[in-house]
C-alpha atoms as an extended CHARMM CRD file, in Angstrom:
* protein
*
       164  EXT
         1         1  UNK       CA             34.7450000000        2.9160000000       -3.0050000000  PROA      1               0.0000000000
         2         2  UNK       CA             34.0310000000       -0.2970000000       -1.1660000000  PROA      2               0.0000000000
         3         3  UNK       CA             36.5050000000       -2.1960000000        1.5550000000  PROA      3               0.0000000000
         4         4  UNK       CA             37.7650000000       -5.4430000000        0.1600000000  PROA      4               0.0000000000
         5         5  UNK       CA             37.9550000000       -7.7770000000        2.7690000000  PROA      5               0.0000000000
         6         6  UNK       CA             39.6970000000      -11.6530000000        2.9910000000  PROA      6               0.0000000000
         7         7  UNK       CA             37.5370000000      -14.7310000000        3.9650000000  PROA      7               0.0000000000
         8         8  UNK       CA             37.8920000000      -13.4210000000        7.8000000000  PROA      8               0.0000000000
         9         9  UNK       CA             36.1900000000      -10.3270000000        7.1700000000  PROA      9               0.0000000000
        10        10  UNK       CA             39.5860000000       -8.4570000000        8.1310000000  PROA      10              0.0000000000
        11        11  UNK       CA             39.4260000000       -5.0170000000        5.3700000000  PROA      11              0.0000000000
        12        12  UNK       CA             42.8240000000       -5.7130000000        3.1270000000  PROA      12              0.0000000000
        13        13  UNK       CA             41.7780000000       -2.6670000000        0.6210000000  PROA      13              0.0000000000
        14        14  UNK       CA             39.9900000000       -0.4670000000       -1.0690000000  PROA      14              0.0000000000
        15        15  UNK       CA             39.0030000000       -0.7690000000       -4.8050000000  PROA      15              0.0000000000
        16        16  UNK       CA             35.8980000000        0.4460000000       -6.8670000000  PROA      16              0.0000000000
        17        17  UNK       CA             32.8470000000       -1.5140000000       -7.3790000000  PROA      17              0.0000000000
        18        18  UNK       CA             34.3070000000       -1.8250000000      -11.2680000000  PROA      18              0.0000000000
        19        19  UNK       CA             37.8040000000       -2.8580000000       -9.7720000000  PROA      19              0.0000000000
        20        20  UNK       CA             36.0220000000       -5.4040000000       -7.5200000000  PROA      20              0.0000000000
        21        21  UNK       CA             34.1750000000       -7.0550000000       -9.8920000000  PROA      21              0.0000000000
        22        22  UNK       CA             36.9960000000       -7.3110000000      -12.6070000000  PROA      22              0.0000000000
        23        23  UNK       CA             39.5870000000       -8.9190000000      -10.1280000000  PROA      23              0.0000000000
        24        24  UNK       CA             36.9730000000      -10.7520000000       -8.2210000000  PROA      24              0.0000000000
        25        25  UNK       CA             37.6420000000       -8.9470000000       -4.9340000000  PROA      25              0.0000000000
        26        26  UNK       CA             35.4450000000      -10.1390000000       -1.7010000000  PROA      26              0.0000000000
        27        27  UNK       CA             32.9490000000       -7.4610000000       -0.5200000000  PROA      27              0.0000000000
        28        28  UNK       CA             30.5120000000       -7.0860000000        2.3300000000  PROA      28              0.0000000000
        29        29  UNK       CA             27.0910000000       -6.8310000000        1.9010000000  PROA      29              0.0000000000
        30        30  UNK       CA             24.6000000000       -6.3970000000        4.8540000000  PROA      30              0.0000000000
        31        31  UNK       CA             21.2630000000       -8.5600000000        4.2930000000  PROA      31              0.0000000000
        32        32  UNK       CA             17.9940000000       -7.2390000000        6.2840000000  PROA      32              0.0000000000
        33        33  UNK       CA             15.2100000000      -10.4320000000        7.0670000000  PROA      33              0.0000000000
        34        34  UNK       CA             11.8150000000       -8.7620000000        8.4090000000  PROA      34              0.0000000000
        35        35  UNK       CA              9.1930000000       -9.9810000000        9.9070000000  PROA      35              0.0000000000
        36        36  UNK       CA              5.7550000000       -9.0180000000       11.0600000000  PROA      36              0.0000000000
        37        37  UNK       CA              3.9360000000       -9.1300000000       13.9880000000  PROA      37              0.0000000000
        38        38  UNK       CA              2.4510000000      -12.7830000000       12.8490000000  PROA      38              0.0000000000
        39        39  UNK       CA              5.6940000000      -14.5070000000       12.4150000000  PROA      39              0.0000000000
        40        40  UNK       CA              5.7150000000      -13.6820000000        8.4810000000  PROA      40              0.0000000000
        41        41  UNK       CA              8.9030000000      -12.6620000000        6.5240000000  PROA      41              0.0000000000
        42        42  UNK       CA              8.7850000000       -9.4540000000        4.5400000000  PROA      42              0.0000000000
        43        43  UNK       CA             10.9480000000      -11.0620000000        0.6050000000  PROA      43              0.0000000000
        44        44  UNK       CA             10.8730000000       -8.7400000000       -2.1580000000  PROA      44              0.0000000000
        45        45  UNK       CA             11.7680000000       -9.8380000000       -5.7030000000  PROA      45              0.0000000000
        46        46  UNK       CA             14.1070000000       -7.8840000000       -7.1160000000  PROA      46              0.0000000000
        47        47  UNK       CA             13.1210000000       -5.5610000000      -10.3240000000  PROA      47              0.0000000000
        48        48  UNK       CA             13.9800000000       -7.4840000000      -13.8380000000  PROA      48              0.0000000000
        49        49  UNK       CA             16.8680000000       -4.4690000000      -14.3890000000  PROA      49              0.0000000000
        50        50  UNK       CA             18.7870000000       -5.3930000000      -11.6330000000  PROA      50              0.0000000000
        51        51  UNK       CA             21.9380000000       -7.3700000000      -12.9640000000  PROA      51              0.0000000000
        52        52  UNK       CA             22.7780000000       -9.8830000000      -10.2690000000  PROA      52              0.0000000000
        53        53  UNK       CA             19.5700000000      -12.2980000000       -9.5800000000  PROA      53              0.0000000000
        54        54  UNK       CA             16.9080000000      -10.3300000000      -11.9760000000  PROA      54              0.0000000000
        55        55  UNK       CA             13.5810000000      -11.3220000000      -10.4420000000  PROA      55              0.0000000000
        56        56  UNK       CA             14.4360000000      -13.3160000000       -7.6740000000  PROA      56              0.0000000000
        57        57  UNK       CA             13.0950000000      -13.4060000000       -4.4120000000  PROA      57              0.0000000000
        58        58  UNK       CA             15.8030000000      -11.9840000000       -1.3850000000  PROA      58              0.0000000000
        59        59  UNK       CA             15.0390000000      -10.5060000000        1.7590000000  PROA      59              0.0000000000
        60        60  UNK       CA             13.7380000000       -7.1280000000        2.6360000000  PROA      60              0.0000000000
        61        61  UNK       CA             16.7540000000       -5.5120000000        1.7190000000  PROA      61              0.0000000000
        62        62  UNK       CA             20.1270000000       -5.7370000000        0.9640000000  PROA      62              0.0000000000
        63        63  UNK       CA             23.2340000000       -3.9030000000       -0.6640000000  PROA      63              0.0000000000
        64        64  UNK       CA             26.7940000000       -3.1580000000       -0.5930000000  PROA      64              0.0000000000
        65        65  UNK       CA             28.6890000000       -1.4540000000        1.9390000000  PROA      65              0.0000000000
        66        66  UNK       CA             31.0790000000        1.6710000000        1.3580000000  PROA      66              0.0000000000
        67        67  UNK       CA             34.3990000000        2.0880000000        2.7250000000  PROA      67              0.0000000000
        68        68  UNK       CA             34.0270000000        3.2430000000        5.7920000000  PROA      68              0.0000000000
        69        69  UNK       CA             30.9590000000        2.1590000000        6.2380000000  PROA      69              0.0000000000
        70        70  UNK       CA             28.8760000000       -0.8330000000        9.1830000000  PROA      70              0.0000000000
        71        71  UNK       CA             27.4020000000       -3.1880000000        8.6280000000  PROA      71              0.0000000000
        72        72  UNK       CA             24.3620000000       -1.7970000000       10.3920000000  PROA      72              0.0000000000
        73        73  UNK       CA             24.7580000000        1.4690000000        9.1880000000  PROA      73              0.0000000000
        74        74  UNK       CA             24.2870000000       -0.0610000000        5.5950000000  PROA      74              0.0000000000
        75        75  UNK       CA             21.6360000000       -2.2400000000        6.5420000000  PROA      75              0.0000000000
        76        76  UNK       CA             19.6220000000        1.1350000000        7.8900000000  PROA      76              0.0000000000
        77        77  UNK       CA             20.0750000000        2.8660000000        4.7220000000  PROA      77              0.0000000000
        78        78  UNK       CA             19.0600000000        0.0290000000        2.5360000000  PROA      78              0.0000000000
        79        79  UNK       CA             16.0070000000       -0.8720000000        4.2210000000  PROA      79              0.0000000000
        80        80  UNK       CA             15.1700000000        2.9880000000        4.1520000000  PROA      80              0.0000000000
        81        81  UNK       CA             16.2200000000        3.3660000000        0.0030000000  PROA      81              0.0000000000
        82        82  UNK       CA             14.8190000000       -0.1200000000       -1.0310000000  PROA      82              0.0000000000
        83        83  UNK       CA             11.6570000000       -0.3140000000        1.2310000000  PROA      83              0.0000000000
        84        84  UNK       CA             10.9240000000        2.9300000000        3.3600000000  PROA      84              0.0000000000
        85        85  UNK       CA             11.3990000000        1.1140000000        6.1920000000  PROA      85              0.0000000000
        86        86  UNK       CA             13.1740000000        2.3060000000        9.3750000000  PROA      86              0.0000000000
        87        87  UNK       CA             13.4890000000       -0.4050000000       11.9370000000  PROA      87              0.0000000000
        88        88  UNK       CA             15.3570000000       -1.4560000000       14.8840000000  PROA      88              0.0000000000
        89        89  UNK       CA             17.6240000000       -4.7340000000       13.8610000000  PROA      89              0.0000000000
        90        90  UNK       CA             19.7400000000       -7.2610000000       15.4640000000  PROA      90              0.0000000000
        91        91  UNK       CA             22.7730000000       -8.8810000000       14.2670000000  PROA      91              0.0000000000
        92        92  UNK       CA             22.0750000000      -12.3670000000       14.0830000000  PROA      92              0.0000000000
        93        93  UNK       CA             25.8000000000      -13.6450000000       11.4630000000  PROA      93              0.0000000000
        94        94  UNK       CA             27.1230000000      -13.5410000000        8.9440000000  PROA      94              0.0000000000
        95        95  UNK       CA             28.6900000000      -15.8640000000        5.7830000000  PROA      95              0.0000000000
        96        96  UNK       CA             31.0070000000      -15.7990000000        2.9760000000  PROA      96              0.0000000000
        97        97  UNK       CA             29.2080000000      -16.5310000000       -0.6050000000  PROA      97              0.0000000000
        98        98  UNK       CA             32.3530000000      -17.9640000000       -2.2620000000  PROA      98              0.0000000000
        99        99  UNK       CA             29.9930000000      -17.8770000000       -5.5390000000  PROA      99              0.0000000000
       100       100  UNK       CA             29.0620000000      -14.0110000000       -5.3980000000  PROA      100             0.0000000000
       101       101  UNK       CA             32.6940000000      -13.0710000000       -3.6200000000  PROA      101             0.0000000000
       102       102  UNK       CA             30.6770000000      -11.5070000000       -0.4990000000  PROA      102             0.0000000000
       103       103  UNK       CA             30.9870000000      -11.4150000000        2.6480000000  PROA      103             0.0000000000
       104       104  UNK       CA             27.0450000000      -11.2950000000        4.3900000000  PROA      104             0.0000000000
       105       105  UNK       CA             26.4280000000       -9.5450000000        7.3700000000  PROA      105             0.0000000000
       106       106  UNK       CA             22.8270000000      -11.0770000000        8.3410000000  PROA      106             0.0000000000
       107       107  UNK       CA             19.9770000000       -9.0420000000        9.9840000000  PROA      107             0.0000000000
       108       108  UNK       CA             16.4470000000       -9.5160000000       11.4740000000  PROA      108             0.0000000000
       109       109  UNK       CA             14.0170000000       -6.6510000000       12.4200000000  PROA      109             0.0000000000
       110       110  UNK       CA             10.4650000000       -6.5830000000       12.9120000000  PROA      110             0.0000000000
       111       111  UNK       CA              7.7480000000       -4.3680000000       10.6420000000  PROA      111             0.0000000000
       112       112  UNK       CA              4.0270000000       -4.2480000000       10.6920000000  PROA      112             0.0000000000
       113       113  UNK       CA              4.2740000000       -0.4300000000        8.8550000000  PROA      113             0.0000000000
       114       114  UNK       CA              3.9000000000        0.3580000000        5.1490000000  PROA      114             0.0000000000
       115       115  UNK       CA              6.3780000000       -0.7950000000        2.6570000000  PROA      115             0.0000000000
       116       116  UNK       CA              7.1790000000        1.9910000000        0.1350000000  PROA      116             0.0000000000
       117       117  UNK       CA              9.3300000000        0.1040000000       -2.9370000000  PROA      117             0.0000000000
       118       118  UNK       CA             11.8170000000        1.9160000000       -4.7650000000  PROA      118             0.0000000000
       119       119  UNK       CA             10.2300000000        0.2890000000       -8.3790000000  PROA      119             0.0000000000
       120       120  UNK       CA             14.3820000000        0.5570000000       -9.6840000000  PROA      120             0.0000000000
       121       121  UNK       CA             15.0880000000       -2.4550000000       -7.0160000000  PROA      121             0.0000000000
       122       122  UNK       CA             11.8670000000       -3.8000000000       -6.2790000000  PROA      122             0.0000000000
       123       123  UNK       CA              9.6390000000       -5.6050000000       -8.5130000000  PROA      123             0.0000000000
       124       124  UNK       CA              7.1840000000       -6.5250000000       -5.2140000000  PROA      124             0.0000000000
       125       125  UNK       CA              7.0440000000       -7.5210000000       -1.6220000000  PROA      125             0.0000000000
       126       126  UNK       CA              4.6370000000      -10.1690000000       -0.2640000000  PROA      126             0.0000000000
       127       127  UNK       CA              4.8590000000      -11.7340000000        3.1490000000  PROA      127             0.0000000000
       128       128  UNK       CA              5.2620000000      -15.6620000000        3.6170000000  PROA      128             0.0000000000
       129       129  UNK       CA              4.4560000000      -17.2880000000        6.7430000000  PROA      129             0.0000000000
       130       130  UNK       CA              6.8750000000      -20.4310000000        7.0890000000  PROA      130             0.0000000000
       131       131  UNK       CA              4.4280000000      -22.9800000000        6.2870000000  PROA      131             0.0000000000
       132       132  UNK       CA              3.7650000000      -20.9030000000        2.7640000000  PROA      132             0.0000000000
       133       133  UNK       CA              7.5810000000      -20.3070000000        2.0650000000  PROA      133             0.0000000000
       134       134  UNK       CA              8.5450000000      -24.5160000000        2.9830000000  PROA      134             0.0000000000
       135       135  UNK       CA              5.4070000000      -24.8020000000        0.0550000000  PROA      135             0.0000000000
       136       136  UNK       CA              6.5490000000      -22.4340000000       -2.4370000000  PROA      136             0.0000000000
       137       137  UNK       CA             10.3210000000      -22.3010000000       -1.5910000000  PROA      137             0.0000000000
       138       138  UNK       CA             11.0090000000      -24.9060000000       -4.0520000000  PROA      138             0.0000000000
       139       139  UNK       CA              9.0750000000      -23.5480000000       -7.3640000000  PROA      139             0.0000000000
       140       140  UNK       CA             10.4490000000      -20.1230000000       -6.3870000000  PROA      140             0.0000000000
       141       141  UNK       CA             13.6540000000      -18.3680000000       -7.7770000000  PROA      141             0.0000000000
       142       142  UNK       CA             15.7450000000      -17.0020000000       -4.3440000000  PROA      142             0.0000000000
       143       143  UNK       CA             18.5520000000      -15.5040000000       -3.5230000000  PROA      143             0.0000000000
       144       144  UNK       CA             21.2440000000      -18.2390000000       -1.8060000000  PROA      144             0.0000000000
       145       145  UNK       CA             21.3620000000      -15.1500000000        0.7690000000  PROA      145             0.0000000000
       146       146  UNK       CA             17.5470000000      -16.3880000000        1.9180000000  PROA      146             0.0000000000
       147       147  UNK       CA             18.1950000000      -19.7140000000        1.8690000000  PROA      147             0.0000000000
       148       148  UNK       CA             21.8320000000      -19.2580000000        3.9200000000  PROA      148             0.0000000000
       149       149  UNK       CA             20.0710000000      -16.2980000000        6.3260000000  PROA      149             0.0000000000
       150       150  UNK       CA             17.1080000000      -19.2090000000        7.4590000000  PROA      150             0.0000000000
       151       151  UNK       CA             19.0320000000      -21.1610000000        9.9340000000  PROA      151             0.0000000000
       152       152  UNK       CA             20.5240000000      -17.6610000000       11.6080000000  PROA      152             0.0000000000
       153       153  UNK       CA             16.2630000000      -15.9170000000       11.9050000000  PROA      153             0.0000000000
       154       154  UNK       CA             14.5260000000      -19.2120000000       12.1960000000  PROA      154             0.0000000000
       155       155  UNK       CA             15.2550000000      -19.8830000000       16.2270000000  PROA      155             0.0000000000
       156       156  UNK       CA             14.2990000000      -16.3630000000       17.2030000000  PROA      156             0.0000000000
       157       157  UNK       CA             11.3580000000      -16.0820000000       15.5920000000  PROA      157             0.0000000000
       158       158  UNK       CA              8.3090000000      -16.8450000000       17.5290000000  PROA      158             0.0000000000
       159       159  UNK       CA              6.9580000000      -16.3420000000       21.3130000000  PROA      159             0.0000000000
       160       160  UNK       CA              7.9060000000      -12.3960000000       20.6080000000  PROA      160             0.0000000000
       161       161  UNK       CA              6.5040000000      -10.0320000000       23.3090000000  PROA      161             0.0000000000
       162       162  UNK       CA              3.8770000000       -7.3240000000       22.1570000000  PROA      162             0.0000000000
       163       163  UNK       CA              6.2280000000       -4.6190000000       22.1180000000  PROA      163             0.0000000000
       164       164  UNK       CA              7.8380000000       -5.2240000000       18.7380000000  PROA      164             0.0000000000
């Protein structure tokens, strides 16, 4: 079961992940950015089965939130089921997609470890510095959730102490 929210984010429901789809019913989703210790973001392109956005690029992880469930909580587990990642992550917004009916809790954590893909979800993982992604951004297919996630990671990336 997943919470149905309203364009607030205020839960109005409850209704399968069938049900939501069929009566186009707004969902939360969290969305996980990562970066490395050089300022690069961790995208992975999702596998060619997947059936929203086959093959395009999104951020380290992402999925759907059950009833019940946080935003951060779901963030945690996808990171951990997509990419074998456990890492600590800050809230940093969130958006409505009025064209996928979700509502997009945002994410940033930082990752220098080993990436283990789950090959049902992932296709690959590189990392792009910013220069790289501005270059190939526009010959690339991505996710909306990237391009809408930029403007919330961008200003607190950078001058990072060593500890991360």
């Amino acid at each position: 079961m997943r919470d149905v929210v309203n364009e607030k984010d205020e839960i109005v429901g409850r209704a399968t992940k069938e049900e939501v789809a069929a009566q186009n019913l707004i969902c939360r989703v969290c969305f996980i950015m990562l970066v490395n210790s050089r300022d690069e973001l961790l995208l992975h392109q999702r596998s060619a089965n997947k059936k929203a956005y086959p093959l395009y690029w999104s951020g380290a992880a992402a999925g759907h939130l059950v009833s019940g469930e946080g935003y951060l909580e779901a963030a945690q587990r996808e990171m951990m089921e997509e990419i074998g990642v456990e890492a600590d992550l800050e809230f940093v917004g969130k958006f409505f997609s009025e064209d996928d009916r979700e509502m997009v809790g945002v994410f940033l954590g930082y990752h220098d470890g080993p990436i283990e893909i789950e090959p049902l979800e992932v296709k690959q993982v590189d990392y792009f510095s910013l220069a790289r992604l501005e270059l190939e951004m526009p010959g690339m297919k991505v996710t909306s959730f990237v391009e809408r996630s930029l403007p919330l990671i961008l200003p607190r990336l950078g001058g990072r102490s060593a500890d991360h």
